[in-house]
Short mmCIF file of C-alpha atoms and ligand atoms in Angstrom, two decimals:
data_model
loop_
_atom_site.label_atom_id
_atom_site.label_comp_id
_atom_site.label_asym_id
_atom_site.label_seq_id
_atom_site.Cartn_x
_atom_site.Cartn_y
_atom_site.Cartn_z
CA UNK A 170 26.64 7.97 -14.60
CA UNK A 171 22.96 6.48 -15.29
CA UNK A 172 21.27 4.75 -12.64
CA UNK A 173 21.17 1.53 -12.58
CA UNK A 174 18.68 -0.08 -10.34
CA UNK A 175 15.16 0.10 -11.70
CA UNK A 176 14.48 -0.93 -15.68
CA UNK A 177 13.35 2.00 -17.69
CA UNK A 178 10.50 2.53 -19.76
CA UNK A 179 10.45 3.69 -22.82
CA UNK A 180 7.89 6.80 -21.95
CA UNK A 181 9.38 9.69 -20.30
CA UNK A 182 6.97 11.55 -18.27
CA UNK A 183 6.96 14.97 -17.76
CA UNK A 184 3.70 16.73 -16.04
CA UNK A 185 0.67 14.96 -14.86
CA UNK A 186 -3.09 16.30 -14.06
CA UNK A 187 -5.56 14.42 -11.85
CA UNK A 188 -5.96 10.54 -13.64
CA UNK A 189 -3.54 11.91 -16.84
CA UNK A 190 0.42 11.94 -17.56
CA UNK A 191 1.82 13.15 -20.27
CA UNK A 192 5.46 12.36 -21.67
CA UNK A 193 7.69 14.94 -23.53
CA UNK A 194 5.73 15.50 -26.75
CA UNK A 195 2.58 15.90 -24.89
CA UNK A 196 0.98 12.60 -25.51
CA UNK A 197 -1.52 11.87 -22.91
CA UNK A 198 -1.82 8.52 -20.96
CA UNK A 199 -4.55 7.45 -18.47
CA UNK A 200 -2.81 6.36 -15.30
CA UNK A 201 -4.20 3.16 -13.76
CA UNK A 202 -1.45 2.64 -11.70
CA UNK A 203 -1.08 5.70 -9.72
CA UNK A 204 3.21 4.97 -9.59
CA UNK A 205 2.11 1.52 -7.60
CA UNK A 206 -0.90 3.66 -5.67
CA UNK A 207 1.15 6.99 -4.73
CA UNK A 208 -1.35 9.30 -5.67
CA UNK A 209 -4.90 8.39 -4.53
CA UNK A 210 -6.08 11.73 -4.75
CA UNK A 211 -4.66 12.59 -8.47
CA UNK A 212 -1.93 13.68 -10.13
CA UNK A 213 -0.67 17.67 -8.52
CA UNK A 214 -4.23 17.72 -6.63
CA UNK A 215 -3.99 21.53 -6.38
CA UNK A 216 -5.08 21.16 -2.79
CA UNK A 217 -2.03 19.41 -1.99
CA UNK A 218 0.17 20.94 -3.94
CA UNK A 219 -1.15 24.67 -2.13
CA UNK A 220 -0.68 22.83 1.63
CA UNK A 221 3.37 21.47 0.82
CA UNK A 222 4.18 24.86 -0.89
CA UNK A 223 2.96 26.96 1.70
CA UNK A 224 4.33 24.82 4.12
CA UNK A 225 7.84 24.93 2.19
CA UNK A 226 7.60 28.69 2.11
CA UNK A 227 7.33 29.11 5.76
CA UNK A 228 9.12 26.23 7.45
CA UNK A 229 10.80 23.93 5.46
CA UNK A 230 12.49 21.64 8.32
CA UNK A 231 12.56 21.64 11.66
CA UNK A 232 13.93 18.52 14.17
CA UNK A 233 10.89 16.68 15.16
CA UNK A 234 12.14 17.18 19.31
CA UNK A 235 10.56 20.58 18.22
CA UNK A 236 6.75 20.54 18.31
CA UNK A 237 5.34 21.61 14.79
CA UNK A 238 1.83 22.53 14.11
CA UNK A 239 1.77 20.48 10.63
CA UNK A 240 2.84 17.80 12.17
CA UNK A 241 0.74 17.42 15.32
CA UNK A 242 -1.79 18.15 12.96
CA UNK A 243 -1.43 15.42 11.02
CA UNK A 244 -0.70 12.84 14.37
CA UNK A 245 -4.49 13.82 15.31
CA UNK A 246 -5.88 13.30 12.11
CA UNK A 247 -4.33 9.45 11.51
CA UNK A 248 -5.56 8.93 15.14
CA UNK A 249 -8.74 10.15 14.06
CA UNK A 250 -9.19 7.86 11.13
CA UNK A 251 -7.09 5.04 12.39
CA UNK A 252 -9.68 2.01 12.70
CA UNK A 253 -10.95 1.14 16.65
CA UNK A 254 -8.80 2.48 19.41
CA UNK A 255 -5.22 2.87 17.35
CA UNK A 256 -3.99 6.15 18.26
CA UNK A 257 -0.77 6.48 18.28
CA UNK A 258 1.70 7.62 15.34
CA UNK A 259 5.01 6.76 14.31
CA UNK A 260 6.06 9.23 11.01
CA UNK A 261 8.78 7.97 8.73
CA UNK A 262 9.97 8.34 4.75
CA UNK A 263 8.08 5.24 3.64
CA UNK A 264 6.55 1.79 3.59
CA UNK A 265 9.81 -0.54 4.29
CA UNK A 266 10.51 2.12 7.31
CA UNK A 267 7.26 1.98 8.40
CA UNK A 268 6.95 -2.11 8.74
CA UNK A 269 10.43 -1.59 10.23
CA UNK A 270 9.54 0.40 12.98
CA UNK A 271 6.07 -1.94 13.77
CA UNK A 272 8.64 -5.15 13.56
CA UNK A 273 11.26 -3.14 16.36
CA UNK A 274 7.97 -2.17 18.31
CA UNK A 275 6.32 -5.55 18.29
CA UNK A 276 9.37 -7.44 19.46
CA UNK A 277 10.29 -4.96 22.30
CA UNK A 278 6.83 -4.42 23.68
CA UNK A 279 6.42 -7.89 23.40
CA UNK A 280 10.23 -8.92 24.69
CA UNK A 281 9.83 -11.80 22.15
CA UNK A 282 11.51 -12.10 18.55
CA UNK A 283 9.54 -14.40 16.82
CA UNK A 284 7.78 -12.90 13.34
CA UNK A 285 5.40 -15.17 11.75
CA UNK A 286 4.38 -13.81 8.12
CA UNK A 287 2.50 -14.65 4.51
CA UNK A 288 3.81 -16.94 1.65
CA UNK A 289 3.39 -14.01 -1.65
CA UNK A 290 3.65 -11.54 1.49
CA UNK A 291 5.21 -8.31 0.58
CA UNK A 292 6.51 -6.00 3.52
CA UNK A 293 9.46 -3.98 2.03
CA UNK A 294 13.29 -3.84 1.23
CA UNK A 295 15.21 -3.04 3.79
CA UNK A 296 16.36 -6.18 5.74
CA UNK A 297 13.91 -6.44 7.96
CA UNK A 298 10.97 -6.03 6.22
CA UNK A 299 12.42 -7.97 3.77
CA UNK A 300 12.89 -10.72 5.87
CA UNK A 301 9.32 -10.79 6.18
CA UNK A 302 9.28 -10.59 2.28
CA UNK A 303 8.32 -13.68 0.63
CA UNK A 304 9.48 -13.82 -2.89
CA UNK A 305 13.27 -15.63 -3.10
CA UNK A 306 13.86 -13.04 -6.26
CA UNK A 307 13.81 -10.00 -3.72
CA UNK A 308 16.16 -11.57 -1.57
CA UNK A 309 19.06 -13.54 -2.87
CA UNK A 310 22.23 -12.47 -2.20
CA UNK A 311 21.49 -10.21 0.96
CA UNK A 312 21.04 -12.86 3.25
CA UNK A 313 21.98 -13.33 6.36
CA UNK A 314 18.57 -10.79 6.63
CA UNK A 315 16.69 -10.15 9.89
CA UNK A 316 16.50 -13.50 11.67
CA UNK A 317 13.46 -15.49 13.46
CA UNK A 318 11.24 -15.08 10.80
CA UNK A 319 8.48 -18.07 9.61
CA UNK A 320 6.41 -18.00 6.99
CA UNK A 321 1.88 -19.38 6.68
CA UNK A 322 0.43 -20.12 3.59
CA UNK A 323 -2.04 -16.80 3.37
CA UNK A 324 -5.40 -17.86 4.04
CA UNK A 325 -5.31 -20.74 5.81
CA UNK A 326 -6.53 -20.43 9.71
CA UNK A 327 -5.00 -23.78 10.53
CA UNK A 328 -1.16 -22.85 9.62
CA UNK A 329 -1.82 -19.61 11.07
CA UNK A 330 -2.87 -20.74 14.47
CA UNK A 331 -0.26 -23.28 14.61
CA UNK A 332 2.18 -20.85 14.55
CA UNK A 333 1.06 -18.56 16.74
CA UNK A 334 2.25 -19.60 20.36
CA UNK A 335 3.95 -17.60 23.04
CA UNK A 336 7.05 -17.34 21.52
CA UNK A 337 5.27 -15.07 19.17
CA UNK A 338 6.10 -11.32 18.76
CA UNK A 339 4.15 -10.44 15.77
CA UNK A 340 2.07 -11.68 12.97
CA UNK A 341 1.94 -9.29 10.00
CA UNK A 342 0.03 -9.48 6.76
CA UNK A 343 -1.65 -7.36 4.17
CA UNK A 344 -5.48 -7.24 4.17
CA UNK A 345 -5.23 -7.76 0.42
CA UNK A 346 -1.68 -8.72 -0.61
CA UNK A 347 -0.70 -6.47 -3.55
CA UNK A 348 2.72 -6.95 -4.99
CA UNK A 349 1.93 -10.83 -4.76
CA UNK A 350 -0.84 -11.13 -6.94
CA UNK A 351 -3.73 -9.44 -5.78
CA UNK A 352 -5.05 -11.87 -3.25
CA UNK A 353 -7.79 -10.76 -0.69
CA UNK A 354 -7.94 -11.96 2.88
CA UNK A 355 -11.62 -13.41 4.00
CA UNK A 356 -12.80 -11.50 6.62
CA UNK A 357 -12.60 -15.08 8.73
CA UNK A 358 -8.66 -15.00 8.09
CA UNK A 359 -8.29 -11.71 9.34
CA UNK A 360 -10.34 -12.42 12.28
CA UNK A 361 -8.03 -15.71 13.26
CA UNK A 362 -5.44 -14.28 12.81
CA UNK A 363 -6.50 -11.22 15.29
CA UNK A 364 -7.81 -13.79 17.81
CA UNK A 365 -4.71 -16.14 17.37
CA UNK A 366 -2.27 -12.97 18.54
CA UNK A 367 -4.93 -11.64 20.80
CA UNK A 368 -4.50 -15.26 22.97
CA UNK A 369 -1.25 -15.58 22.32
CA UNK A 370 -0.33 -11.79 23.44
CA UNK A 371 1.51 -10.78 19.92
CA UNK A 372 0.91 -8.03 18.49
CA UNK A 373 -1.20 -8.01 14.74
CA UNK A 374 0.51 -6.16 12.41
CA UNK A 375 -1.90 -5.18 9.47
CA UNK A 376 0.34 -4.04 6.37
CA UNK A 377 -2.28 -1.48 4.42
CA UNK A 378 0.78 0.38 2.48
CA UNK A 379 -1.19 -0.39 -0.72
CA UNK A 380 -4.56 -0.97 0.30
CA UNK A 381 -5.07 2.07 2.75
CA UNK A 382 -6.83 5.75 2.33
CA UNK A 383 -9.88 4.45 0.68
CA UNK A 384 -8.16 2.16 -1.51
CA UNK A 385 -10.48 -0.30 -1.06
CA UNK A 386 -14.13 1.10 -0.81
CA UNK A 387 -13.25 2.14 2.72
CA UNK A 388 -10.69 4.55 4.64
CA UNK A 389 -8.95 1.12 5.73
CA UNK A 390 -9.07 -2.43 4.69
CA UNK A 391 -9.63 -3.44 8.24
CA UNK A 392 -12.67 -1.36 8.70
CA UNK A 393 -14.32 -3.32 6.25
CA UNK A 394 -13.53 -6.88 7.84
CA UNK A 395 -14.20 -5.18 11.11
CA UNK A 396 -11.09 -5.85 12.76
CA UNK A 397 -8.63 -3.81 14.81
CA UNK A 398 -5.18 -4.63 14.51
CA UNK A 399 -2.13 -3.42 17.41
CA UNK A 400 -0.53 -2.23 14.44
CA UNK A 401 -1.68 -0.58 11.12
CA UNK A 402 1.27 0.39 8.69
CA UNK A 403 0.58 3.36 5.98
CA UNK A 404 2.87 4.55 3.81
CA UNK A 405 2.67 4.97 -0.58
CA UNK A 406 -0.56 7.78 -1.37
CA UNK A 407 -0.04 9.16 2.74
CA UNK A 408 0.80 12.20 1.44
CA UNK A 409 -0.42 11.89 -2.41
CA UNK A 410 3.39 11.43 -3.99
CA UNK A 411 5.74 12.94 -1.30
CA UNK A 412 7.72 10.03 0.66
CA UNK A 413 6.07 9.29 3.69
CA UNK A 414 5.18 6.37 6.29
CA UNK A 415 3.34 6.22 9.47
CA UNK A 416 2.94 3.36 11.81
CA UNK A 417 0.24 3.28 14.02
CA UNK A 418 -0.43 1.74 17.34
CA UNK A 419 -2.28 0.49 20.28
CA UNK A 420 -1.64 2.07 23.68
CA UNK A 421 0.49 -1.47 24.70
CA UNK A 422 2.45 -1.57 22.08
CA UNK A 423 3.56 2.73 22.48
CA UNK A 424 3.94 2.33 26.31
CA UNK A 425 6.72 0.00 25.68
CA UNK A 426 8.26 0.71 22.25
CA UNK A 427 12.33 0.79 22.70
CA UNK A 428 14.53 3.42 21.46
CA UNK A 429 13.89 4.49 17.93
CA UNK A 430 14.04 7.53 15.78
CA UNK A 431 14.66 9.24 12.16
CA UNK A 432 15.43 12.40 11.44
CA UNK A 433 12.77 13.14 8.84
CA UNK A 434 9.85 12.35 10.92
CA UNK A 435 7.19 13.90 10.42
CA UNK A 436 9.02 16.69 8.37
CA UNK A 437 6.64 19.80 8.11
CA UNK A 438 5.90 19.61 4.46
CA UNK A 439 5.01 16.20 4.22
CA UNK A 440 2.93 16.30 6.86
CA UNK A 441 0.96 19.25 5.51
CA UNK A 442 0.76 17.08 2.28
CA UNK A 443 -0.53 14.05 3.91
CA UNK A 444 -3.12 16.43 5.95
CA UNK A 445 -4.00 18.03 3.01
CA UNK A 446 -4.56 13.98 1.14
CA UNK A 447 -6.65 12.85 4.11
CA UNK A 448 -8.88 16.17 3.87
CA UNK A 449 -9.78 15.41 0.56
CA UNK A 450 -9.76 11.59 0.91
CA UNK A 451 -12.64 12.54 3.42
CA UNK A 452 -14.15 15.16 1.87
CA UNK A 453 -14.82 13.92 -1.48
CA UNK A 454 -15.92 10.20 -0.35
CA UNK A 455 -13.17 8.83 -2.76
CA UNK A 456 -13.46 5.58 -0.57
CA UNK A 457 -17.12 5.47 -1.08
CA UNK A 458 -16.17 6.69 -5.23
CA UNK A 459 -13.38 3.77 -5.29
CA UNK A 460 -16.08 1.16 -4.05
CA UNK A 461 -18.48 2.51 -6.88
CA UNK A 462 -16.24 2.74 -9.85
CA UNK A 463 -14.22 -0.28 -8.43
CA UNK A 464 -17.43 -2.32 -8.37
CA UNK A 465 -18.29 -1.10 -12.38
CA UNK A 466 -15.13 -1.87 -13.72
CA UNK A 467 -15.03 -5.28 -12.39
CA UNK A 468 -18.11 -6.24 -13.47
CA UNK A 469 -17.40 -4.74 -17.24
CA UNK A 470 -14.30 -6.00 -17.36
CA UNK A 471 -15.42 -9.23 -16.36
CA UNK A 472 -18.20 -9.15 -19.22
CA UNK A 473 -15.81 -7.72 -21.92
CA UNK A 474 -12.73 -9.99 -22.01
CA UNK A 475 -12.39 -14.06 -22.96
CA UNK A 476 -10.64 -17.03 -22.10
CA UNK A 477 -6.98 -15.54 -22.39
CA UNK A 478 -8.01 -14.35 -18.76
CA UNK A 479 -7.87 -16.98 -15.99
CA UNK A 480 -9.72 -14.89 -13.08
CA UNK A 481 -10.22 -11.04 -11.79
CA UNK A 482 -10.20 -10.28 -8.45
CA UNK A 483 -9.74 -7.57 -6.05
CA UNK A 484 -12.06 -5.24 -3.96
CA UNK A 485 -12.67 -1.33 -4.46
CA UNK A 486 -9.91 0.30 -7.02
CA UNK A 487 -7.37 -2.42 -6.19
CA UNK A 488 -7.90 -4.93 -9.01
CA UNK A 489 -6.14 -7.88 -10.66
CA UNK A 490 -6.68 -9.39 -14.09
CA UNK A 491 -5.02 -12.77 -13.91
CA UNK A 492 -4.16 -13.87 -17.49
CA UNK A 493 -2.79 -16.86 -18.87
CA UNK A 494 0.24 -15.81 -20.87
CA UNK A 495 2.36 -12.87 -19.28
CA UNK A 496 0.93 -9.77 -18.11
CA UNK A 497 4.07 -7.49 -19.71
CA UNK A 498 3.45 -7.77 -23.08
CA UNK A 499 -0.33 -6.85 -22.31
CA UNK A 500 0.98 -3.64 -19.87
CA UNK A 501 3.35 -2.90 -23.23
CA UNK A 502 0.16 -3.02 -25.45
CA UNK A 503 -1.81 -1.04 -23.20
CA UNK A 504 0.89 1.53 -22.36
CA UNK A 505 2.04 2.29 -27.04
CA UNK A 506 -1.74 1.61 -28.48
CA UNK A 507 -3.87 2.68 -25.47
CA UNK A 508 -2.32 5.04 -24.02
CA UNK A 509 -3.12 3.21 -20.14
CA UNK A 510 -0.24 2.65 -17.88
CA UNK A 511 -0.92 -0.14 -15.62
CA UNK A 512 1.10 -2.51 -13.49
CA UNK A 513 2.10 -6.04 -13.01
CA UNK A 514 1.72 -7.59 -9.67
CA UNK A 515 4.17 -11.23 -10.50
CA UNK A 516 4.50 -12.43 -14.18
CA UNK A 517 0.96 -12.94 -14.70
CA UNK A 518 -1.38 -10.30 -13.14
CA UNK A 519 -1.89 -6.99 -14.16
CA UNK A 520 -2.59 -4.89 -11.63
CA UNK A 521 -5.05 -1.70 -11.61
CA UNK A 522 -4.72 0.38 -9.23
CA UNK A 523 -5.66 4.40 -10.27
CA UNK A 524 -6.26 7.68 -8.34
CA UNK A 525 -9.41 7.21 -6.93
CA UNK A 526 -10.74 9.81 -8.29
CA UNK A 527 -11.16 7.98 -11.57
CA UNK A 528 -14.28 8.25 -13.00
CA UNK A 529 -16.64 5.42 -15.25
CA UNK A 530 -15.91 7.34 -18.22
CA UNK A 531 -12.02 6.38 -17.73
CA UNK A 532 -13.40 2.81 -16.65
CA UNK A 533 -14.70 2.11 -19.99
CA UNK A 534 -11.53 3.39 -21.77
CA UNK A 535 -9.92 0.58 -19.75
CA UNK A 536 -12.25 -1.80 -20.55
CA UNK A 537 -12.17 -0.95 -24.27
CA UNK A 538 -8.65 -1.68 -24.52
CA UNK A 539 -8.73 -4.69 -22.34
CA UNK A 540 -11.06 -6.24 -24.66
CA UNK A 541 -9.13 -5.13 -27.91
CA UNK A 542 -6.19 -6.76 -25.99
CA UNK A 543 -7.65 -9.69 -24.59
CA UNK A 544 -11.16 -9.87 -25.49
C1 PLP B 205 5.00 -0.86 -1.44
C2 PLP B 205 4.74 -1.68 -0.25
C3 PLP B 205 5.66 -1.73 0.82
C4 PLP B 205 6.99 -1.00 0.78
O1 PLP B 205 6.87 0.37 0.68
P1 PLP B 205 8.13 1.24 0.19
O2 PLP B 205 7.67 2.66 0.33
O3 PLP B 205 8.42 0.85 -1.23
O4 PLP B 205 9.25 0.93 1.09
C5 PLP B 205 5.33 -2.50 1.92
N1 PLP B 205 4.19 -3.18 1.98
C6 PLP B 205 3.27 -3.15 0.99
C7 PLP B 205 1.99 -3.92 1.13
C8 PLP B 205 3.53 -2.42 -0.17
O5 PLP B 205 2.64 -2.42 -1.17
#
């Protein structure tokens, strides 16, 4: 039997190298979407590919009741570079888990069950992150989801703080929302909404699945805005392409978390990966790189293509070229005469989001096709 949930395209790939796959017959394709942002550091970064082997060589699995020097190693090091005074780690196997566990920690520190999330918010599948989930597509048929859930158009302080009252558990959003079009948050949104749950004693959940590890010209999207949330979510590029999610927290919120758990937490070889991704992550500036090249290919593309685009937007290597007709027939174009993979982000975005390791040379190949696209 085939599978049957996810559409296929009509490239298979087989092997990839830093910013390059390359399908069966060894054609080569510049990768601008990084697998929606799972490999910040590049394709088999040998660094990380050394830390999981070695780590799979000598420990593959061990319960996580039994400490493991990978994966303390790697609860120091997201305490380290988790934004203000967040340092505390939940591990888990991905985003939707990871949003799960910062829902179940909100509501029982908090002993309240009221979520307030985004319109074009994007949180996850499972039911209740998808609950917090916006789009009606994503949804149908699975409901009765997670209940107690209300939804603010993103953006606007006045909804937001109108909903925020004692009944409150939570407020979660994405810095920059991703899946739902490529929308940044002003740094004044952010801020209301972390002085709206501040007053109101909920926690702030900050969803930066997509936009974390440098992402966006800085190791966190919240460091830039200058705002510290209760809860940071991480999940996608963690551990450069090996399934991972960690929720971080405040000291209020881990005093009082309720009973939770998952077997692979924290597994030893992920972990290693993940240490291994954040070592480089650091080490090579890529968030510092992502603001740079990020910065370039905005401003090119903006120069290069015409009126068959209606706006770009996006900050650091997290970029969206809203265009007027659909954005699938552009990805196609891109994908069989380019040789670019990109994304969509809804029917009429395409979404850029590469290893950030990507350098202007790669940039201008982007650009160059963009314009023989939609120039
Ligand atoms: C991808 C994504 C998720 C879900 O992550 P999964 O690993 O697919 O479960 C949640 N939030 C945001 C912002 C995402 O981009």
């Amino acid at each position: 039997m085939s599978g049957f949930v996810f559409s296929e395209k009509p490239i298979a790939i087989e092997r990839g190298d830093g910013v390059h796959l390359y399908d069966a017959d060894g054609t080569e394709y510049l990768d601008v979407g990084a697998s929606y942002a799972c490999v910040p550091v590049g394709h088999c970064h040998p660094e990380v590919v050394a830390a999981a082997t070695d780590q799979l060589e000598t420990l593959t699995y061990v319960q996580g009741s039994y400490p493991n020097a990978a994966r303390t190693a790697l609860y120091e090091r997201l305490a380290e570079v988790a934004p203000g005074d967040i340092d505390r780690v939940w591990l888990c196997n991905s985003g939707t888990e990871a949003n799960e566990a910062a829902l179940k920690f909100s509501r029982h520190a908090t002993g309240r069950s009221r979520i307030v999330a985004t319109m074009q918010g994007f949180h996850g599948r499972t039911m209740g992150a998808l609950a917090a989930t916006w789009k009606t597509q994503y949804k149908e048929g699975f409901e009765p989801l997670a209940g107690d859930f209300e939804f603010v158009p993103y953006g606007d302080v006045d909804a937001l703080e109108e909903a925020v009252d004692e009944e409150t558990a939570a407020v979660i959003v994405e810095p920059l929302q991703g899946e739902g079009g490529v929308n940044p948050a002003t740094t004044a949104y952010l801020e209301a909404v972390r002085e709206a749950t501040r007053d109101a004693g909920a926690a702030m959940i900050l969803d930066e699945i997509q936009t974390g590890l440098g992402r966006t010209g800085s190791m966190w999207a919240a460091d830039a805005h200058g705002v510290v949330p209760d809860v940071l979510t991480t999940a996608k590029g963690l551990a450069n392409g090996l399934p991972i999610g960690a929720t971080l927290v405040r000291e209020w919120i881990a005093a009082d978390p309720g009973d939770h758990g998952s077997t692979f937490s924290g597994g030893p070889v992920v972990s290693a990966a993940a240490g291994a991704t954040l070592d480089v992550v650091e080490r090579d500036g890529l968030a510092d790189h992502a603001a740079d090249v990020g910065e370039y290919l905005m401003a090119e593309l903006e120069s290069a293509i015409g009126d068959q685009v209606r706006e770009i937007r996006g900050t650091g290597l997290l970029i969206g070229v809203e265009v007027k007709r659909g954005a699938n027939p552009i990805l196609r174009d891109l994908a069989l005469d380019h040789g670019i993979l990109a994304l969509p982000a809804g029917r009429s975005v395409v979404r850029l989001l590469p290893p950030l390791t990507i350098e202007r040379e790669h940039a201008d190949e982007v650009v160059a096709a963009m314009e023989a696209i939609v120039g």
